[in-house]
Coordinates of C-alpha atoms in Angstrom, one line a residue:
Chain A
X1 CA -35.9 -67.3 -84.5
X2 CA -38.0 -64.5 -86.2
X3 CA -37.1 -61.6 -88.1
X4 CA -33.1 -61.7 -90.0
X5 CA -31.4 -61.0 -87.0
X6 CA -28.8 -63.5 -85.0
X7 CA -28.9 -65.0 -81.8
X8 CA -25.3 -65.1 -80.1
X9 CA -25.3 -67.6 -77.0
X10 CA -22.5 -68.0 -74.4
X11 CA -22.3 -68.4 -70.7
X12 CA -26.2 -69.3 -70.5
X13 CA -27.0 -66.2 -71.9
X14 CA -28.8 -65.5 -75.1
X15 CA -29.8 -62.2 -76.5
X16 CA -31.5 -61.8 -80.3
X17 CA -29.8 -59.1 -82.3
X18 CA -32.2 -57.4 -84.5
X19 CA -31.3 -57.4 -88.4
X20 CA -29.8 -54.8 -90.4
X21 CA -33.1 -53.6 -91.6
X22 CA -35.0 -54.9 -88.2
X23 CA -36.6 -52.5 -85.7
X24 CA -38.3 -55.0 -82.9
X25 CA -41.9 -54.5 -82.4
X26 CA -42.7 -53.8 -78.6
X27 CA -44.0 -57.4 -77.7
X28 CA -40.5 -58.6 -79.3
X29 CA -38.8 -56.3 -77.5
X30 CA -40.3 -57.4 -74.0
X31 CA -39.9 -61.4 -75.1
X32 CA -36.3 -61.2 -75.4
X33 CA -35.6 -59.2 -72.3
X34 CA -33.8 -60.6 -69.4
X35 CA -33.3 -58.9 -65.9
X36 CA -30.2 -58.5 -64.7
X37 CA -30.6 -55.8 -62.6
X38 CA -28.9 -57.6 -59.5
X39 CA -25.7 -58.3 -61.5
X40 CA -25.8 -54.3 -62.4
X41 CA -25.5 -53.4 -58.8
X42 CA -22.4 -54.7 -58.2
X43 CA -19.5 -52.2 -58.2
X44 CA -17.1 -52.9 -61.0
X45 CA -14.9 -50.8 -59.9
X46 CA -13.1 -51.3 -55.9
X47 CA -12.9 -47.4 -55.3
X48 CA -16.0 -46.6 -57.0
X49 CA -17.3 -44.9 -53.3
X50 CA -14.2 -42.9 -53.1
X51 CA -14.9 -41.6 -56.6
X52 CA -19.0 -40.7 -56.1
X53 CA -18.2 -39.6 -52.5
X54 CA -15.3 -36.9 -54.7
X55 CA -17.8 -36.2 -57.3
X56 CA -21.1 -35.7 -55.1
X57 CA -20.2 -35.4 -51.5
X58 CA -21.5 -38.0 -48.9
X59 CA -24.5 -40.1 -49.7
X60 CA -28.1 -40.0 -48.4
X61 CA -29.0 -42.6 -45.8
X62 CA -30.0 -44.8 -48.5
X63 CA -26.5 -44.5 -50.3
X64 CA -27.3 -42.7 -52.8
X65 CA -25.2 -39.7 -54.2
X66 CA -27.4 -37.1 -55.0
X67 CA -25.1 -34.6 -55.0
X68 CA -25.1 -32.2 -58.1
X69 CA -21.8 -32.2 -58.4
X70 CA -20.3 -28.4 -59.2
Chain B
X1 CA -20.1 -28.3 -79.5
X2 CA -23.0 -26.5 -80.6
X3 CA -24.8 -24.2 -78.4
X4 CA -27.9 -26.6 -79.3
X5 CA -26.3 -29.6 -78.6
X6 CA -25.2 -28.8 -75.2
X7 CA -28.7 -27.5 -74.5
X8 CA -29.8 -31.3 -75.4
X9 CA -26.6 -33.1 -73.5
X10 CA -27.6 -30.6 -70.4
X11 CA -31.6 -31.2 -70.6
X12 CA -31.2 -35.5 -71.5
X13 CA -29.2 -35.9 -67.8
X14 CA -30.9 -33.5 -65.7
X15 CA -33.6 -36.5 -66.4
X16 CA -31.7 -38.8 -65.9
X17 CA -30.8 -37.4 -62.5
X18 CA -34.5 -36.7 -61.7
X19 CA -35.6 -39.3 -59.3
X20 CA -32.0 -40.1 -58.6
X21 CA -32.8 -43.1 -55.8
X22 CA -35.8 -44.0 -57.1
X23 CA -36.6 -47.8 -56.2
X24 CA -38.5 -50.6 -57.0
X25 CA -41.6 -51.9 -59.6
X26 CA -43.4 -50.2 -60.7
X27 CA -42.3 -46.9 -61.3
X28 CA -42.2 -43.3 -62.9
X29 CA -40.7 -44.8 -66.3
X30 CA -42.2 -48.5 -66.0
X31 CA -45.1 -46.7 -65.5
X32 CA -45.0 -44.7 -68.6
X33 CA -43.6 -47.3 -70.7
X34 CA -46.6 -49.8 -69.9
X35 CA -49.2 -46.6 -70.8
X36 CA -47.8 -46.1 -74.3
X37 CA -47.6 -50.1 -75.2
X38 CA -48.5 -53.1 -72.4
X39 CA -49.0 -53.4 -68.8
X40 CA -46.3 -56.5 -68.6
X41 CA -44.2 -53.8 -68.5
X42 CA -44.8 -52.9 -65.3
X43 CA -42.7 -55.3 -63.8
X44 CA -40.1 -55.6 -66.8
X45 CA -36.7 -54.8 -66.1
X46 CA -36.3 -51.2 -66.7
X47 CA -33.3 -50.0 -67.7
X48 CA -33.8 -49.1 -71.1
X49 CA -37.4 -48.0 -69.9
X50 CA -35.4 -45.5 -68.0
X51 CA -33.3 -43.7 -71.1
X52 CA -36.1 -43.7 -73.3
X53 CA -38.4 -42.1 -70.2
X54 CA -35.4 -39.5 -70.4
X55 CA -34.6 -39.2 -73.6
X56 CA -38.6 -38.3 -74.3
X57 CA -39.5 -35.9 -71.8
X58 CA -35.9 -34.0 -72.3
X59 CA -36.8 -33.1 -76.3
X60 CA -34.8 -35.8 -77.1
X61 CA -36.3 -38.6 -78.5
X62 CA -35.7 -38.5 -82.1
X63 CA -31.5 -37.8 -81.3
X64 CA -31.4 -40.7 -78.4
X65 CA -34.1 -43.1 -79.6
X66 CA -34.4 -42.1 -83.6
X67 CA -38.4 -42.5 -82.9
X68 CA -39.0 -45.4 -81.1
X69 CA -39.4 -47.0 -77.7
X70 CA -36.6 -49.2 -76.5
X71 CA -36.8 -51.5 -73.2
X72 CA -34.4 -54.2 -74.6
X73 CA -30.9 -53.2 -74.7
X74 CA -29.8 -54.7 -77.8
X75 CA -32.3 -53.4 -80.0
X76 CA -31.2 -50.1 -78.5
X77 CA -27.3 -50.5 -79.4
X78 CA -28.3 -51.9 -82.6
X79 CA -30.2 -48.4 -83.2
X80 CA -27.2 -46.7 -83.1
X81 CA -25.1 -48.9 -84.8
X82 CA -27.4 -48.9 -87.7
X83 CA -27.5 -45.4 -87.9
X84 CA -23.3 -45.2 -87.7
X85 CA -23.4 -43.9 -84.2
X86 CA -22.0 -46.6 -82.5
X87 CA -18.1 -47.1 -81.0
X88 CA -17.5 -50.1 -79.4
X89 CA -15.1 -49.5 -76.1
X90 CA -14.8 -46.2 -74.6
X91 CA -12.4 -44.2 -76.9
X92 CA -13.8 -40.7 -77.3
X93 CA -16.7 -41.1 -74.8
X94 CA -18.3 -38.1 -73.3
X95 CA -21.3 -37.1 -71.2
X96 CA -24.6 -37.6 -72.4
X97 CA -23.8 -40.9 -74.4
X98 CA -25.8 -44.2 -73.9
X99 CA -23.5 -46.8 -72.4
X100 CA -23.9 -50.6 -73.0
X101 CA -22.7 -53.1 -70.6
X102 CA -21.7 -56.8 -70.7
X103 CA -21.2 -58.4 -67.3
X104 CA -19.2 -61.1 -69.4
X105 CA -17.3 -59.0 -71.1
X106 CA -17.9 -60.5 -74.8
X107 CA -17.6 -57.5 -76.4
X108 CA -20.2 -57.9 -78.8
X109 CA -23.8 -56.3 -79.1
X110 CA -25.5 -59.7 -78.5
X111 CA -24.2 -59.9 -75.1
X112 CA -25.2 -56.8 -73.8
X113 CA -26.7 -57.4 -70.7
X114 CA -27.5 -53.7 -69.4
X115 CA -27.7 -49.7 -70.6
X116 CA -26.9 -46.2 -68.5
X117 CA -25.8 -42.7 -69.5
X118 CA -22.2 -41.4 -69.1
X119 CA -22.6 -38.3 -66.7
X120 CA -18.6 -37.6 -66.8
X121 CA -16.0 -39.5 -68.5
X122 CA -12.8 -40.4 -66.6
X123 CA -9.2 -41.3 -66.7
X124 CA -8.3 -44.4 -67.9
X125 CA -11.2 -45.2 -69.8
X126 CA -14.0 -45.2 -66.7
X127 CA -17.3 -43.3 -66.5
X128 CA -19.5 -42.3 -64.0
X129 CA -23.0 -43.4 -65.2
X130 CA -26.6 -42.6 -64.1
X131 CA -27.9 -46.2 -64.7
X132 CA -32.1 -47.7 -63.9
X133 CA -32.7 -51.1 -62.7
X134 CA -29.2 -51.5 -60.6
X135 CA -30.2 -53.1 -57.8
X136 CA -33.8 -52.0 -58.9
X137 CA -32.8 -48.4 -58.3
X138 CA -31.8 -45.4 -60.1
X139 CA -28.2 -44.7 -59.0
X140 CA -25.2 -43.4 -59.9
X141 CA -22.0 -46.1 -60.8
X142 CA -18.8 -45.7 -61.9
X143 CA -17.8 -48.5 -64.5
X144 CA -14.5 -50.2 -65.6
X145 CA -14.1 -50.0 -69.4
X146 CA -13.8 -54.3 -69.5
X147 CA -17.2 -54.5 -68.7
X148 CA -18.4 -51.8 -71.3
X149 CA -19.1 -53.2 -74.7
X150 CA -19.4 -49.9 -76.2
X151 CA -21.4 -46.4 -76.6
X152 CA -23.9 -44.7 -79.1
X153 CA -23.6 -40.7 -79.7
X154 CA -27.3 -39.7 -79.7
X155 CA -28.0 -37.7 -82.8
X156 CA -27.9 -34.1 -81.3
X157 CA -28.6 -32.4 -84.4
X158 CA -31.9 -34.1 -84.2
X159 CA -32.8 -32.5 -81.1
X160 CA -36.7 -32.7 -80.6
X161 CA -39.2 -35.3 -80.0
X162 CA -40.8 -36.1 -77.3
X163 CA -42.5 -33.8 -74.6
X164 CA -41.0 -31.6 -72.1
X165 CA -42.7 -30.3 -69.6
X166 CA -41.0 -28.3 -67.0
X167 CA -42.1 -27.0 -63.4
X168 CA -41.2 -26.0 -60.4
X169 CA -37.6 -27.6 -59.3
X170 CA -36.6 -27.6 -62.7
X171 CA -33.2 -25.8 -63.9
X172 CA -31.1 -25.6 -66.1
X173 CA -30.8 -23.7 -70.2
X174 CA -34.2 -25.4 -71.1
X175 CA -35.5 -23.3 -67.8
X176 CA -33.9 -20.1 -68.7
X177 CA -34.8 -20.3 -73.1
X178 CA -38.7 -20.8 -71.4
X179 CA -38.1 -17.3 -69.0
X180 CA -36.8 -15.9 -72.1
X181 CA -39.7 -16.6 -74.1
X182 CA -42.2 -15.4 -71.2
X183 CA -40.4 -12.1 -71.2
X184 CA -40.6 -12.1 -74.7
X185 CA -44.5 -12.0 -75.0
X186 CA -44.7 -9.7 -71.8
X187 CA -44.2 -11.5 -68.8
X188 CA -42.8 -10.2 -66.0
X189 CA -39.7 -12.1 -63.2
X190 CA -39.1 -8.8 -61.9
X191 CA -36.6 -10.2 -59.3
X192 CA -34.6 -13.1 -60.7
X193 CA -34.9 -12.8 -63.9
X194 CA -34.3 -15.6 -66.9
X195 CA -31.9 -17.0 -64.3
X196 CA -32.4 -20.7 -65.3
X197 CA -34.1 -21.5 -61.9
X198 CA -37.9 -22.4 -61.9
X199 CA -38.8 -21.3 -58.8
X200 CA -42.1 -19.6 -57.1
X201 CA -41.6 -16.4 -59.8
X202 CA -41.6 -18.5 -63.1
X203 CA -44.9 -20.3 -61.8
X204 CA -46.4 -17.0 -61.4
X205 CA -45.0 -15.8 -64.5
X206 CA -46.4 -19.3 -66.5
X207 CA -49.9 -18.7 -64.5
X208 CA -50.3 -15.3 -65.4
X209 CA -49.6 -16.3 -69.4
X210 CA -51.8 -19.2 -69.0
X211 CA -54.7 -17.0 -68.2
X212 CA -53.5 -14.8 -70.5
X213 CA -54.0 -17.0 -73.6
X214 CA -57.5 -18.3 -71.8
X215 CA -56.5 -21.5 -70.1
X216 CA -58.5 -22.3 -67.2
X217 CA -59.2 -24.9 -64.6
X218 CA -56.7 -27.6 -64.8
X219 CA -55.0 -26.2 -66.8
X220 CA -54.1 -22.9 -65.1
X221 CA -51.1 -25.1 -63.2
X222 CA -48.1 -22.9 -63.5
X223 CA -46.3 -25.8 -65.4
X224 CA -45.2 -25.2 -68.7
X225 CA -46.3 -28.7 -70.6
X226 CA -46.7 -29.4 -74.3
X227 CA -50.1 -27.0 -74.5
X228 CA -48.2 -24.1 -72.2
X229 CA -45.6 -24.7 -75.0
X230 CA -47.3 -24.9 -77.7
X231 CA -49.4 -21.4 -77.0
X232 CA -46.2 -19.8 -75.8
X233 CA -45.0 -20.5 -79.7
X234 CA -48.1 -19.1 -81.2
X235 CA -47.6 -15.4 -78.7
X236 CA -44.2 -15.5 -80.2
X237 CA -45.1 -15.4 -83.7
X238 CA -47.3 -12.7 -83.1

């Protein structure tokens, strides 16, 4: 691996961890990035609709919460 | 907190919110990111994309991205640890701070998998984030603390950076500091005032300064961008 940084590994995964002194040039940056955008979407939390419905009122019909919230 | 920083916190997540919904490849931030480096990414996942979008056109880039463009997560929560504005967990968490996720729950900064901002912090150690790329959309999550690796503090003091440009829609203290400054040099928001609200009156107001300082064309918009901004400065030194 490039630069001084450290690559941790675990459960498939990898991601590069820049150096002390390391700031990752852009093309670096976009090598090392992996999408995981369809894991983010799942709700961690089992009354996270209660809470934004609370917070923002009743979602749009594409269940968003756009509500600006007081 | 400082007057300032709330200003910044306030500004940072009316960004975030903007576009609240938003879905799919590519888009407002993608977009932006691929100008300023490479069309691959376009399609890249865009989380990170997303902050930085905000943190830049808030006036915060140097206090949430200390000067440079992050799409990669780690690099990002590196940043701030480097800089001794990082705390792993939530302890002490507030609105406005970049939030790192591990879907594994490693705890460490090599295994973050995903970034958002805290919009309020809750009991028990959850926040309510604004978070790009979840299910390819911008949306608002709430988030258990054993799946947050940590947080970074953006550097408020270093408030600046960046561009903002605000318009019609907009609200908020930046909104209301810009109605100041147009009264200031002679403007006039004879009904509502510096009320925060850019509405029909400020765009009249920014038009009619526009002129005033000889913009034309284009550029006579009624949106108050880094060149409305930059000549507002110069009438208020006069």
């Amino acid at each position: 691996m490039d630069g001084d940084g450290v690559t941790h590994e675990g459960e498939g995964e990898e991601r590069y961890v820049p150096g002390p002194q390391e700031d990752l040039s852009q093309a670096e940056q976009l090598r090392h990035l992996t999408d995981t955008g369809a894991r983010s979407a799942e709700a961690t939390e089992a009354d996270e609709e209660d809470v934004l419905r609370d917070l923002y009122g009743e979602p749009d019909e594409d269940g968003i919460y756009r509500g600006d919230g007081g | 907190m400082p007057v300032r920083a709330e200003q910044a916190i306030a500004a940072f997540l009316s960004k975030m919110r903007e576009g609240l919904g938003e879905r799919g490849r590519p888009n407002v931030a993608s977009i932006w990111y691929a100008k300023r480096h490479d069309d691959s990414f376009l399609e890249a996942p865009w989380c990170d994309m997303r902050v930085t979008w905000a943190a830049h056109h808030s006036g915060n880039y140097d206090a949430v991205c200390f000067g440079t463009d992050y799409a990669y997560t780690v690099a990002h929560a590196s940043a701030f640890e480097r800089r001794g504005r990082w705390t792993s967990g939530t302890d002490g968490i507030r609105p406005g701070d970049v939030i790192f996720f591990d879907w594994n729950g490693r705890g460490s900064i090599g295994g973050i998998d995903h970034v958002g901002v805290v919009e309020k912090a809750l009991a028990g150690g959850r926040v309510q984030t604004i978070e790009g790329n979840t299910s390819d959309a911008l949306q608002r999550k709430v988030r258990s603390p054993s799946v947050i690796t940590g947080y970074g503090r953006p550097d408020w003091g270093r408030a600046g950076g960046g561009e903002i440009t605000l318009q019609k829609g907009d609200s908020g203290p930046l909104v209301s500091a810009l109605q100041q400054d147009l009264l200031k040099v002679g403007q006039k928001l004879p009904q509502w005032g510096a009320d925060g609200d850019f509405g029909d009156e400020t765009v009249a107001a920014v038009k009619a300064f526009q002129q005033s300082s000889g913009f034309t064309g284009r550029d006579l918009d009624g949106v108050a961008g880094p060149k409305t901004r930059a000549a507002l400065d110069k009438a208020l030194k006069r």
